[in-house]
Tab-separated table of C-alpha atoms and ligand atoms in Angstrom:
chain	number	residue	atom	x	y	z
A	1	MET	CA	-25.725	-11.661	-2.625
A	2	GLY	CA	-23.680	-10.808	-5.740
A	3	LEU	CA	-21.092	-8.083	-6.160
A	4	TRP	CA	-23.473	-5.684	-7.856
A	5	ASP	CA	-25.913	-5.866	-4.889
A	6	VAL	CA	-23.246	-5.008	-2.334
A	7	ASP	CA	-22.854	-1.411	-1.113
A	8	LYS	CA	-19.466	0.100	-0.396
A	9	ILE	CA	-18.104	-1.481	2.771
A	10	GLU	CA	-18.038	1.060	5.594
A	11	TYR	CA	-16.414	1.223	8.991
A	12	VAL	CA	-19.102	0.888	11.674
A	13	GLY	CA	-16.987	0.409	14.790
A	14	ARG	CA	-16.656	-2.521	17.114
A	15	GLN	CA	-19.656	-4.777	17.369
A	16	LYS	CA	-20.067	-7.496	19.957
A	17	GLY	CA	-21.283	-10.957	18.996
A	18	PRO	CA	-21.802	-12.474	15.551
A	19	GLN	CA	-20.248	-10.563	12.645
A	20	GLU	CA	-23.165	-10.823	10.256
A	21	GLY	CA	-23.170	-7.732	8.084
A	22	LEU	CA	-20.665	-6.593	5.496
A	23	ALA	CA	-18.836	-3.853	7.434
A	24	PHE	CA	-15.467	-3.092	8.979
A	25	HIS	CA	-15.222	-3.152	12.765
A	26	TYR	CA	-11.546	-2.249	13.217
A	27	TYR	CA	-10.338	-1.099	9.810
A	28	ASP	CA	-11.005	2.614	9.743
A	29	ALA	CA	-8.965	3.649	6.686
A	30	ASP	CA	-8.323	7.298	7.581
A	31	ARG	CA	-7.836	6.850	11.311
A	32	VAL	CA	-4.353	7.997	12.329
A	33	VAL	CA	-2.300	5.450	14.249
A	34	ALA	CA	1.343	6.077	15.154
A	35	GLY	CA	1.527	9.112	12.898
A	36	LYS	CA	0.063	7.556	9.738
A	37	LYS	CA	-3.366	6.660	8.449
A	38	MET	CA	-4.322	3.024	8.893
A	39	LYS	CA	-4.587	2.596	5.139
A	40	ASP	CA	-1.015	3.836	4.736
A	41	TRP	CA	0.401	1.442	7.307
A	42	LEU	CA	-1.489	-1.501	5.844
A	43	ARG	CA	-1.685	-0.787	2.084
A	44	PHE	CA	-4.014	-3.739	1.465
A	45	GLY	CA	-3.929	-5.498	-1.872
A	46	VAL	CA	-6.300	-8.004	-3.496
A	47	ALA	CA	-4.732	-11.036	-5.203
A	48	TRP	CA	-6.250	-11.508	-8.651
A	49	TRP	CA	-5.551	-15.237	-8.778
A	50	HIS	CA	-7.387	-16.154	-5.589
A	51	THR	CA	-10.220	-13.681	-5.856
A	52	PHE	CA	-11.154	-13.849	-9.530
A	53	ASP	CA	-9.603	-17.088	-10.823
A	54	GLN	CA	-9.802	-19.527	-7.917
A	55	GLU	CA	-12.576	-22.073	-8.257
A	56	LEU	CA	-11.954	-23.401	-4.705
A	57	VAL	CA	-10.517	-26.737	-5.765
A	58	ASP	CA	-8.492	-28.936	-3.443
A	59	PRO	CA	-6.392	-32.026	-4.261
A	60	PHE	CA	-9.492	-34.206	-3.834
A	61	GLY	CA	-12.221	-32.211	-5.439
A	62	THR	CA	-13.203	-29.833	-8.178
A	63	GLY	CA	-14.330	-26.261	-7.639
A	64	THR	CA	-17.240	-25.287	-5.440
A	65	ALA	CA	-17.211	-21.518	-6.038
A	66	HIS	CA	-20.281	-19.700	-7.397
A	67	ARG	CA	-19.108	-16.941	-9.704
A	68	PRO	CA	-21.274	-14.918	-12.093
A	69	TRP	CA	-19.071	-15.483	-15.152
A	70	TYR	CA	-19.175	-19.304	-15.070
A	71	GLY	CA	-20.665	-20.729	-18.226
A	72	LYS	CA	-21.299	-17.294	-19.685
A	73	TYR	CA	-18.460	-16.899	-22.188
A	74	SER	CA	-17.328	-19.238	-24.939
A	75	ASN	CA	-14.167	-17.217	-25.584
A	76	PRO	CA	-11.724	-17.123	-22.630
A	77	LEU	CA	-10.543	-13.641	-23.616
A	78	ASP	CA	-14.107	-12.311	-23.255
A	79	GLU	CA	-14.288	-13.844	-19.795
A	80	ALA	CA	-10.935	-12.275	-18.888
A	81	LEU	CA	-12.175	-8.847	-20.009
A	82	ALA	CA	-15.425	-9.238	-18.047
A	83	LYS	CA	-13.433	-10.062	-14.939
A	84	VAL	CA	-11.644	-6.704	-15.192
A	85	ASP	CA	-14.944	-4.841	-14.675
A	86	TYR	CA	-15.804	-7.147	-11.817
A	87	ALA	CA	-12.365	-6.741	-10.214
A	88	PHE	CA	-12.387	-2.944	-10.170
A	89	GLU	CA	-15.925	-2.859	-8.806
A	90	PHE	CA	-14.759	-5.241	-6.092
A	91	PHE	CA	-11.668	-3.142	-5.198
A	92	THR	CA	-13.747	0.017	-5.041
A	93	LYS	CA	-16.511	-1.450	-2.900
A	94	LEU	CA	-14.013	-3.050	-0.555
A	95	GLY	CA	-12.016	0.179	-0.396
A	96	VAL	CA	-8.583	-1.309	-1.131
A	97	GLU	CA	-6.093	0.799	-3.026
A	98	TYR	CA	-3.926	-1.992	-4.457
A	99	PHE	CA	-4.078	-5.261	-6.353
A	100	CYS	CA	-1.570	-7.863	-7.559
A	101	PHE	CA	-1.552	-10.342	-10.438
A	102	HIS	CA	0.444	-12.931	-12.354
A	103	ASP	CA	0.534	-12.412	-16.139
A	104	ARG	CA	-1.398	-15.660	-16.641
A	105	ASP	CA	-4.124	-14.686	-14.147
A	106	ILE	CA	-5.384	-11.848	-16.257
A	107	ALA	CA	-5.292	-13.214	-19.809
A	108	PRO	CA	-5.436	-16.638	-21.479
A	109	GLU	CA	-2.404	-18.114	-23.237
A	110	GLY	CA	-2.287	-18.460	-26.996
A	111	ASP	CA	-0.255	-21.042	-28.863
A	112	THR	CA	2.817	-18.821	-29.094
A	113	LEU	CA	4.305	-16.165	-26.878
A	114	ARG	CA	3.378	-13.624	-29.549
A	115	GLU	CA	-0.299	-14.639	-29.388
A	116	THR	CA	-0.264	-14.677	-25.606
A	117	ASN	CA	1.273	-11.209	-25.513
A	118	ALA	CA	-1.452	-9.928	-27.841
A	119	ASN	CA	-4.094	-11.275	-25.430
A	120	LEU	CA	-2.292	-9.615	-22.556
A	121	ASP	CA	-2.218	-6.287	-24.367
A	122	LYS	CA	-6.001	-6.304	-24.739
A	123	VAL	CA	-6.601	-6.995	-21.056
A	124	VAL	CA	-3.870	-4.613	-19.888
A	125	ASP	CA	-5.487	-1.819	-21.964
A	126	LYS	CA	-8.687	-2.365	-20.017
A	127	ILE	CA	-6.915	-2.639	-16.659
A	128	GLU	CA	-5.072	0.619	-17.361
A	129	GLU	CA	-8.350	2.426	-18.142
A	130	ASN	CA	-9.884	1.129	-14.913
A	131	MET	CA	-6.844	2.094	-12.843
A	132	LYS	CA	-7.102	5.632	-14.193
A	133	ALA	CA	-10.835	5.799	-13.516
A	134	THR	CA	-10.707	4.406	-9.958
A	135	GLY	CA	-7.253	5.418	-8.659
A	136	VAL	CA	-6.569	1.788	-7.659
A	137	LYS	CA	-2.848	1.002	-8.018
A	138	LEU	CA	-0.718	-2.021	-8.770
A	139	LEU	CA	1.193	-3.147	-5.663
A	140	TRP	CA	3.033	-5.718	-7.748
A	141	ASN	CA	2.798	-7.931	-10.748
A	142	THR	CA	4.641	-11.149	-11.428
A	143	SER	CA	4.996	-13.880	-14.001
A	144	SER	CA	3.607	-17.366	-13.657
A	145	LEU	CA	6.608	-19.527	-14.478
A	146	PHE	CA	5.122	-22.613	-12.862
A	147	THR	CA	1.561	-23.318	-14.126
A	148	ASN	CA	2.071	-24.395	-17.721
A	149	PRO	CA	3.435	-27.962	-18.283
A	150	ARG	CA	6.454	-26.495	-20.092
A	151	PHE	CA	7.686	-25.449	-16.637
A	152	VAL	CA	7.456	-28.999	-15.284
A	153	SER	CA	11.104	-28.909	-14.174
A	154	GLY	CA	11.349	-25.212	-13.413
A	155	ALA	CA	11.864	-22.098	-15.526
A	156	ALA	CA	15.118	-20.265	-14.804
A	157	THR	CA	16.396	-23.482	-13.205
A	158	SER	CA	14.998	-25.776	-15.880
A	159	PRO	CA	17.450	-28.343	-17.281
A	160	PHE	CA	15.929	-27.518	-20.694
A	161	ALA	CA	17.479	-24.460	-22.339
A	162	ASP	CA	14.471	-23.750	-24.580
A	163	ILE	CA	12.325	-23.428	-21.479
A	164	TYR	CA	14.816	-21.076	-19.837
A	165	ALA	CA	14.756	-18.961	-22.988
A	166	TYR	CA	10.952	-18.909	-23.071
A	167	ALA	CA	10.847	-17.864	-19.411
A	168	GLY	CA	13.127	-14.942	-20.262
A	169	GLY	CA	10.869	-13.851	-23.091
A	170	GLN	CA	7.825	-14.153	-20.858
A	171	LEU	CA	9.511	-12.131	-18.125
A	172	LYS	CA	10.444	-9.348	-20.531
A	173	LYS	CA	6.793	-8.774	-21.373
A	174	SER	CA	5.823	-8.897	-17.720
A	175	LEU	CA	8.343	-6.172	-16.837
A	176	GLU	CA	6.972	-4.044	-19.677
A	177	ILE	CA	3.449	-4.468	-18.261
A	178	GLY	CA	4.702	-3.547	-14.790
A	179	LYS	CA	6.277	-0.397	-16.183
A	180	ARG	CA	3.163	0.519	-18.126
A	181	LEU	CA	0.850	0.066	-15.122
A	182	GLY	CA	3.235	1.712	-12.654
A	183	ALA	CA	3.749	-1.386	-10.478
A	184	GLU	CA	5.399	-0.385	-7.207
A	185	ASN	CA	7.108	-3.767	-6.820
A	186	TYR	CA	7.821	-6.752	-9.005
A	187	VAL	CA	7.685	-10.231	-7.399
A	188	PHE	CA	9.600	-13.407	-8.189
A	189	TRP	CA	8.195	-16.505	-6.542
A	190	GLY	CA	10.189	-19.501	-7.735
A	191	GLY	CA	7.279	-21.932	-7.844
A	192	ARG	CA	9.232	-24.761	-9.416
A	193	GLU	CA	12.740	-23.355	-8.987
A	194	GLY	CA	13.987	-26.212	-6.849
A	195	TYR	CA	14.267	-29.965	-7.190
A	196	GLU	CA	12.342	-33.174	-6.810
A	197	ASN	CA	15.469	-35.260	-6.385
A	198	LEU	CA	19.133	-34.375	-5.859
A	199	TRP	CA	20.511	-37.388	-7.781
A	200	ASN	CA	19.509	-35.901	-11.113
A	201	THR	CA	20.119	-32.260	-10.145
A	202	GLU	CA	23.126	-29.986	-10.619
A	203	MET	CA	22.220	-27.615	-7.820
A	204	LYS	CA	25.031	-25.087	-8.275
A	205	ARG	CA	24.415	-24.924	-12.013
A	206	GLU	CA	20.704	-24.305	-11.479
A	207	THR	CA	21.222	-21.565	-8.899
A	208	ASP	CA	23.833	-19.916	-11.130
A	209	HIS	CA	21.300	-19.994	-13.961
A	210	ILE	CA	18.627	-18.292	-11.901
A	211	ALA	CA	21.101	-15.661	-10.661
A	212	LYS	CA	21.957	-14.865	-14.302
A	213	PHE	CA	18.243	-14.665	-15.048
A	214	PHE	CA	17.707	-12.162	-12.209
A	215	HIS	CA	20.606	-10.033	-13.485
A	216	MET	CA	19.053	-10.004	-16.969
A	217	CYS	CA	15.725	-8.933	-15.452
A	218	ALA	CA	17.389	-6.147	-13.462
A	219	ASP	CA	19.273	-4.976	-16.572
A	220	TYR	CA	16.115	-4.896	-18.659
A	221	ALA	CA	14.120	-3.065	-15.977
A	222	LYS	CA	16.876	-0.453	-15.926
A	223	GLU	CA	16.899	-0.239	-19.708
A	224	ILE	CA	13.165	0.522	-19.881
A	225	GLY	CA	13.153	2.748	-16.779
A	226	PHE	CA	10.988	0.391	-14.685
A	227	GLU	CA	11.811	1.418	-11.143
A	228	ALA	CA	9.732	-1.062	-9.132
A	229	GLN	CA	11.331	-2.695	-6.129
A	230	PHE	CA	12.202	-6.295	-7.057
A	231	LEU	CA	11.113	-8.843	-4.453
A	232	ILE	CA	11.929	-12.508	-3.945
A	233	GLU	CA	9.182	-14.462	-2.209
A	234	PRO	CA	10.683	-17.338	-0.219
A	235	LYS	CA	8.945	-20.683	0.232
A	236	PRO	CA	10.658	-23.904	1.294
A	237	LYS	CA	8.734	-26.463	-0.765
A	238	GLU	CA	5.464	-27.132	-2.575
A	239	PRO	CA	5.069	-27.735	-5.405
A	240	THR	CA	8.723	-28.880	-5.472
A	241	LEU	CA	10.272	-31.064	-2.802
A	242	HIS	CA	12.813	-28.337	-2.144
A	243	GLN	CA	12.649	-24.738	-3.304
A	244	TYR	CA	15.920	-22.792	-3.535
A	245	ASP	CA	14.465	-19.643	-1.909
A	246	PHE	CA	13.746	-21.724	1.185
A	247	ASP	CA	13.251	-18.925	3.706
A	248	ALA	CA	14.311	-15.329	4.354
A	249	ALA	CA	17.802	-16.221	5.575
A	250	THR	CA	18.483	-18.527	2.607
A	251	ALA	CA	17.196	-15.968	0.102
A	252	ILE	CA	19.341	-13.199	1.627
A	253	GLU	CA	22.398	-15.450	1.480
A	254	PHE	CA	21.651	-16.170	-2.196
A	255	LEU	CA	21.329	-12.442	-2.954
A	256	ARG	CA	24.632	-11.738	-1.202
A	257	ASN	CA	26.416	-14.539	-3.048
A	258	HIS	CA	25.226	-13.369	-6.451
A	259	ASP	CA	25.672	-9.616	-6.183
A	260	LEU	CA	21.932	-8.983	-6.133
A	261	THR	CA	21.506	-7.168	-2.810
A	262	ASP	CA	21.038	-3.783	-4.482
A	263	VAL	CA	18.251	-5.103	-6.656
A	264	PHE	CA	16.076	-7.229	-4.349
A	265	LYS	CA	14.212	-7.195	-1.096
A	266	LEU	CA	11.827	-9.888	0.150
A	267	ASN	CA	8.087	-10.490	-0.035
A	268	LEU	CA	7.260	-12.621	2.988
A	269	GLU	CA	4.219	-14.838	3.385
A	270	GLY	CA	2.803	-16.219	6.646
A	271	ASN	CA	1.986	-19.706	5.427
A	272	HIS	CA	5.351	-20.041	3.681
A	273	ALA	CA	7.081	-19.143	6.970
A	274	ASN	CA	5.214	-21.976	8.712
A	275	LEU	CA	6.135	-24.467	5.978
A	276	ALA	CA	9.791	-23.546	6.598
A	277	GLY	CA	9.329	-24.292	10.307
A	278	HIS	CA	9.228	-20.603	11.291
A	279	THR	CA	6.688	-18.163	12.617
A	280	TYR	CA	5.689	-15.290	10.356
A	281	GLN	CA	7.254	-12.934	12.892
A	282	HIS	CA	10.578	-14.769	12.588
A	283	GLU	CA	10.743	-14.274	8.825
A	284	ILE	CA	9.849	-10.599	9.121
A	285	ARG	CA	12.393	-10.101	11.901
A	286	VAL	CA	15.176	-11.695	9.835
A	287	ALA	CA	14.371	-9.462	6.862
A	288	ARG	CA	13.830	-6.312	8.923
A	289	GLU	CA	17.077	-6.591	10.854
A	290	SER	CA	19.115	-7.112	7.716
A	291	GLY	CA	17.373	-4.422	5.653
A	292	PHE	CA	15.495	-6.741	3.268
A	293	LEU	CA	11.875	-6.211	4.322
A	294	GLY	CA	10.039	-5.421	1.103
A	295	SER	CA	6.384	-6.465	1.247
A	296	LEU	CA	4.036	-9.009	2.831
A	297	ASP	CA	1.707	-11.683	1.518
A	298	ALA	CA	-0.953	-11.771	4.193
A	299	ASN	CA	-2.337	-15.212	4.925
A	300	GLN	CA	-2.079	-17.957	7.505
A	301	GLY	CA	-1.595	-21.695	7.613
A	302	ASP	CA	-3.197	-24.244	9.851
A	303	LYS	CA	-1.520	-26.136	12.688
A	304	LEU	CA	-3.132	-29.383	11.609
A	305	ILE	CA	-2.545	-29.406	7.861
A	306	GLY	CA	0.947	-29.434	6.431
A	307	TRP	CA	0.345	-27.745	3.101
A	308	ASP	CA	-0.071	-24.206	1.843
A	309	MET	CA	-3.609	-23.423	2.984
A	310	ASP	CA	-3.597	-19.731	2.026
A	311	GLU	CA	-6.212	-19.025	4.696
A	312	PHE	CA	-7.326	-15.478	5.251
A	313	PRO	CA	-5.448	-14.152	8.272
A	314	THR	CA	-7.686	-14.048	11.359
A	315	ASP	CA	-5.214	-15.014	14.072
A	316	LEU	CA	-4.920	-11.836	16.142
A	317	TYR	CA	-1.851	-13.017	18.001
A	318	GLU	CA	-0.032	-13.269	14.672
A	319	THR	CA	-1.299	-9.988	13.221
A	320	VAL	CA	-0.146	-8.222	16.410
A	321	ALA	CA	3.323	-9.733	16.015
A	322	VAL	CA	3.503	-8.785	12.335
A	323	MET	CA	2.370	-5.219	12.928
A	324	TRP	CA	4.737	-4.831	15.884
A	325	GLU	CA	7.626	-5.701	13.560
A	326	VAL	CA	6.259	-3.307	10.940
A	327	LEU	CA	6.052	-0.484	13.500
A	328	GLN	CA	9.711	-1.072	14.389
A	329	ALA	CA	10.628	-0.966	10.694
A	330	GLY	CA	8.637	2.251	10.118
A	331	SER	CA	6.764	0.683	7.187
A	332	ILE	CA	6.185	-2.688	5.534
A	333	GLY	CA	8.922	-1.815	3.089
A	334	PRO	CA	9.788	1.117	0.866
A	335	HIS	CA	6.795	0.300	-1.346
A	336	GLY	CA	5.359	-2.670	0.534
A	337	GLY	CA	1.794	-3.600	1.349
A	338	LEU	CA	-0.328	-6.454	2.644
A	339	ASN	CA	-1.407	-8.516	-0.325
A	340	PHE	CA	-4.050	-11.081	0.602
A	341	ASP	CA	-2.500	-14.175	-0.913
A	342	ALA	CA	-5.501	-15.968	0.522
A	343	LYS	CA	-8.715	-17.653	-0.545
A	344	PRO	CA	-11.980	-18.377	1.218
A	345	ARG	CA	-12.350	-21.978	2.379
A	346	ARG	CA	-13.893	-24.388	-0.089
A	347	THR	CA	-17.035	-24.366	2.031
A	348	SER	CA	-17.340	-20.541	1.779
A	349	PHE	CA	-18.357	-20.639	-1.829
A	350	TYR	CA	-20.784	-17.745	-2.283
A	351	GLU	CA	-19.726	-14.606	-4.061
A	352	GLU	CA	-20.313	-12.567	-0.918
A	353	ASP	CA	-17.690	-14.714	0.852
A	354	LEU	CA	-15.116	-12.841	-1.237
A	355	PHE	CA	-16.120	-9.760	0.740
A	356	ARG	CA	-16.502	-11.558	4.068
A	357	SER	CA	-13.048	-13.100	3.834
A	358	HIS	CA	-11.314	-9.827	2.911
A	359	ILE	CA	-13.185	-7.962	5.643
A	360	ALA	CA	-12.089	-10.562	8.216
A	361	GLY	CA	-8.466	-10.246	7.090
A	362	MET	CA	-8.484	-6.447	6.941
A	363	ASP	CA	-10.080	-6.197	10.391
A	364	ALA	CA	-7.584	-8.688	11.827
A	365	TYR	CA	-4.657	-6.612	10.523
A	366	ALA	CA	-6.220	-3.312	11.615
A	367	ALA	CA	-6.770	-4.781	15.089
A	368	GLY	CA	-3.180	-6.061	15.066
A	369	LEU	CA	-1.972	-2.549	14.269
A	370	LEU	CA	-4.018	-1.009	17.115
A	371	VAL	CA	-2.698	-3.517	19.659
A	372	ALA	CA	0.897	-3.286	18.463
A	373	ASP	CA	0.694	0.498	18.606
A	374	LYS	CA	-0.393	0.361	22.273
A	375	MET	CA	2.437	-2.004	23.122
A	376	ASN	CA	4.801	0.262	21.285
A	377	GLN	CA	3.599	3.442	22.975
A	378	ASP	CA	4.113	1.835	26.380
A	379	GLY	CA	7.556	0.605	25.346
A	380	PHE	CA	6.549	-2.772	26.774
A	381	ILE	CA	8.679	-4.915	24.469
A	382	GLN	CA	11.500	-2.368	24.263
A	383	ASN	CA	11.722	-2.238	28.064
A	384	LEU	CA	11.710	-5.955	28.527
A	385	GLN	CA	14.418	-6.392	25.879
A	386	ALA	CA	16.528	-3.551	27.325
A	387	GLU	CA	16.295	-5.103	30.781
A	388	ARG	CA	17.137	-8.557	29.441
A	389	TYR	CA	20.366	-7.372	27.800
A	390	SER	CA	21.308	-4.756	30.440
A	391	SER	CA	24.480	-6.622	31.399
A	392	TYR	CA	25.922	-5.407	28.084
A	393	ASP	CA	25.464	-1.752	29.092
A	394	SER	CA	28.588	-1.658	31.246
A	395	GLY	CA	31.566	-3.698	32.397
A	396	ILE	CA	32.569	-6.816	30.504
A	397	GLY	CA	29.345	-6.735	28.474
A	398	LYS	CA	30.097	-3.286	27.120
A	399	ASP	CA	33.654	-4.396	26.285
A	400	ILE	CA	32.233	-7.372	24.359
A	401	ASP	CA	29.738	-5.202	22.454
A	402	GLU	CA	32.451	-2.717	21.557
A	403	GLY	CA	34.815	-5.462	20.383
A	404	ASN	CA	37.470	-4.640	23.007
A	405	VAL	CA	38.120	-8.129	24.328
A	406	THR	CA	40.039	-11.240	23.360
A	407	LEU	CA	39.446	-14.818	24.388
A	408	ALA	CA	42.312	-14.384	26.881
A	409	ASP	CA	40.466	-11.430	28.472
A	410	LEU	CA	37.321	-13.531	28.733
A	411	GLU	CA	39.298	-16.350	30.319
A	412	ALA	CA	40.932	-13.995	32.846
A	413	TYR	CA	37.486	-12.546	33.699
A	414	SER	CA	35.944	-15.989	34.207
A	415	LEU	CA	38.753	-18.142	35.593
A	416	ASP	CA	37.976	-17.803	39.300
A	417	LYS	CA	34.273	-17.019	39.197
A	418	PRO	CA	32.387	-19.606	41.255
A	419	GLN	CA	29.400	-21.389	39.784
A	420	SER	CA	27.069	-19.654	42.281
A	421	GLU	CA	28.050	-16.234	40.877
A	422	LEU	CA	27.447	-17.394	37.290
A	423	ILE	CA	24.002	-18.770	38.142
A	424	ALA	CA	23.218	-15.477	39.933
A	425	ALA	CA	24.130	-13.643	36.708
A	426	THR	CA	21.232	-15.354	34.889
A	427	LYS	CA	17.666	-14.167	35.452
A	428	SER	CA	14.250	-15.674	34.847
A	429	ASP	CA	12.473	-13.910	31.986
A	430	HIS	CA	8.997	-14.732	33.358
A	431	LEU	CA	8.026	-15.657	29.826
A	432	GLU	CA	4.499	-16.737	30.747
A	433	SER	CA	3.840	-13.311	32.272
A	434	VAL	CA	5.096	-11.714	29.068
A	435	LYS	CA	2.613	-13.768	27.049
A	436	ALA	CA	-0.182	-12.969	29.518
A	437	THR	CA	0.667	-9.263	29.161
A	438	ILE	CA	0.392	-9.520	25.380
A	439	ASN	CA	-3.048	-11.119	25.870
A	440	ASN	CA	-3.975	-8.168	28.096
A	441	TYR	CA	-2.875	-5.718	25.438
A	442	ILE	CA	-5.070	-7.489	22.890
A	443	ILE	CA	-8.094	-7.429	25.177
A	444	ASP	CA	-7.592	-3.861	26.439
A	445	ALA	CA	-6.626	-2.162	23.177
A	446	LEU	CA	-9.560	-3.670	21.293
A	447	ALA	CA	-12.074	-2.994	24.078
A	448	GLU	CA	-11.231	0.695	23.625
A	449	VAL	CA	-12.291	0.699	19.971
A	450	GLU	CA	-15.567	2.586	19.631
B	501	XUL	C1	2.440	-19.460	-3.899
B	501	XUL	C2	2.480	-17.989	-3.756
B	501	XUL	C3	2.378	-17.204	-5.015
B	501	XUL	C4	3.172	-15.948	-5.008
B	501	XUL	C5	3.197	-15.227	-6.329
B	501	XUL	O1	2.548	-20.154	-2.710
B	501	XUL	O2	2.549	-17.475	-2.668
B	501	XUL	O3	1.039	-16.962	-5.259
B	501	XUL	O4	2.699	-15.051	-4.052
B	501	XUL	O5	3.600	-16.045	-7.362
B	502	CO	CO1	2.442	-15.459	-2.013
């Protein structure tokens, strides 16, 4: 079934057994959960690069995807323009309000930056018309500073000054496009901003270069009145051996060291978290608690494969954790959303799998929101955390929290306490029961969905 044969995807309620049709079973856009419509908690976005450009290649094989534009256009610009019609039909039928793109996803490069920018202008004209006609908005745009061979050793961390300069010129145009299309955020993923080998790398020099680059971008955005929230998207490695924006904590430290905390928040991605040795929840928690939660790239990795799989998120346990963090934060970020930085598996190559994969991801996040809301209403996690730290509510704990003690006070308090008293001060957290309770919440909250 091709895009033009598909009807608008509707919410039909929970359905037991095989999920055959093209319909939502948990994502009910206008349903109010925790004071907001589902669509406003989730703010789903479609990633242009995976959905319209990805041929489903892997390191061992060429593309398997069936797409209606293959072999139809001799001029790449004509193909790019045709994809705009397809994209907006797709957004509308799926019922998502946002999309995201890299500059190089939407228009082919020319030989010079000037030619490339002219190509971009033609496609952006058409995107702008379609945005006006459909009401679909730009969650964020970004610049691909990693695909072309000129960026072989990075862009704003390249050892080659001409490449750094080109990246700046490319970025300038991208910010102008963001302004023109009303992008709510602007993302920087440092695809090759890292190193392959430390022996030939001046790490401090490279990170100073990229900090200067970010300041220039912030200055230019201000100059043209582009008010999007800037976001850094951390990833520890791949394609480089080491990427400087390794994880949330490292990126925040970088922003603090380079006077960029007013300009940036973070765009966090599930699979990137796993590559850094973290859960997705960990990365979101780090950002949330330090005020840097900006937006989310919704996908998941695989326990058995150590690379960036960009799978559509279907792991309910993880979507519950993510949405629980989001409920605590009050939103995904000031202008954040859930961008599906995800592609169907190479074996899901039909056009209709573009719908099936998005539906699976949207339902998994809607279900995660419903479960997290139930847990939140019951105060389950809040209560267990309050109980766990209750020794800080009074006595020595309160003095510690309020900063009223010295090491000498702590010594005096502890000097004659017998071991038996100290062991009695620790309590089992019954962690397995906590996990079993979360399972119960998943089962119960979803069984209630009509
Ligand atoms: C790569 C990745 C990018 C960014 C945008 O792993 O996540 O697609 O989201 O450049
Ligand atoms: Co991403």
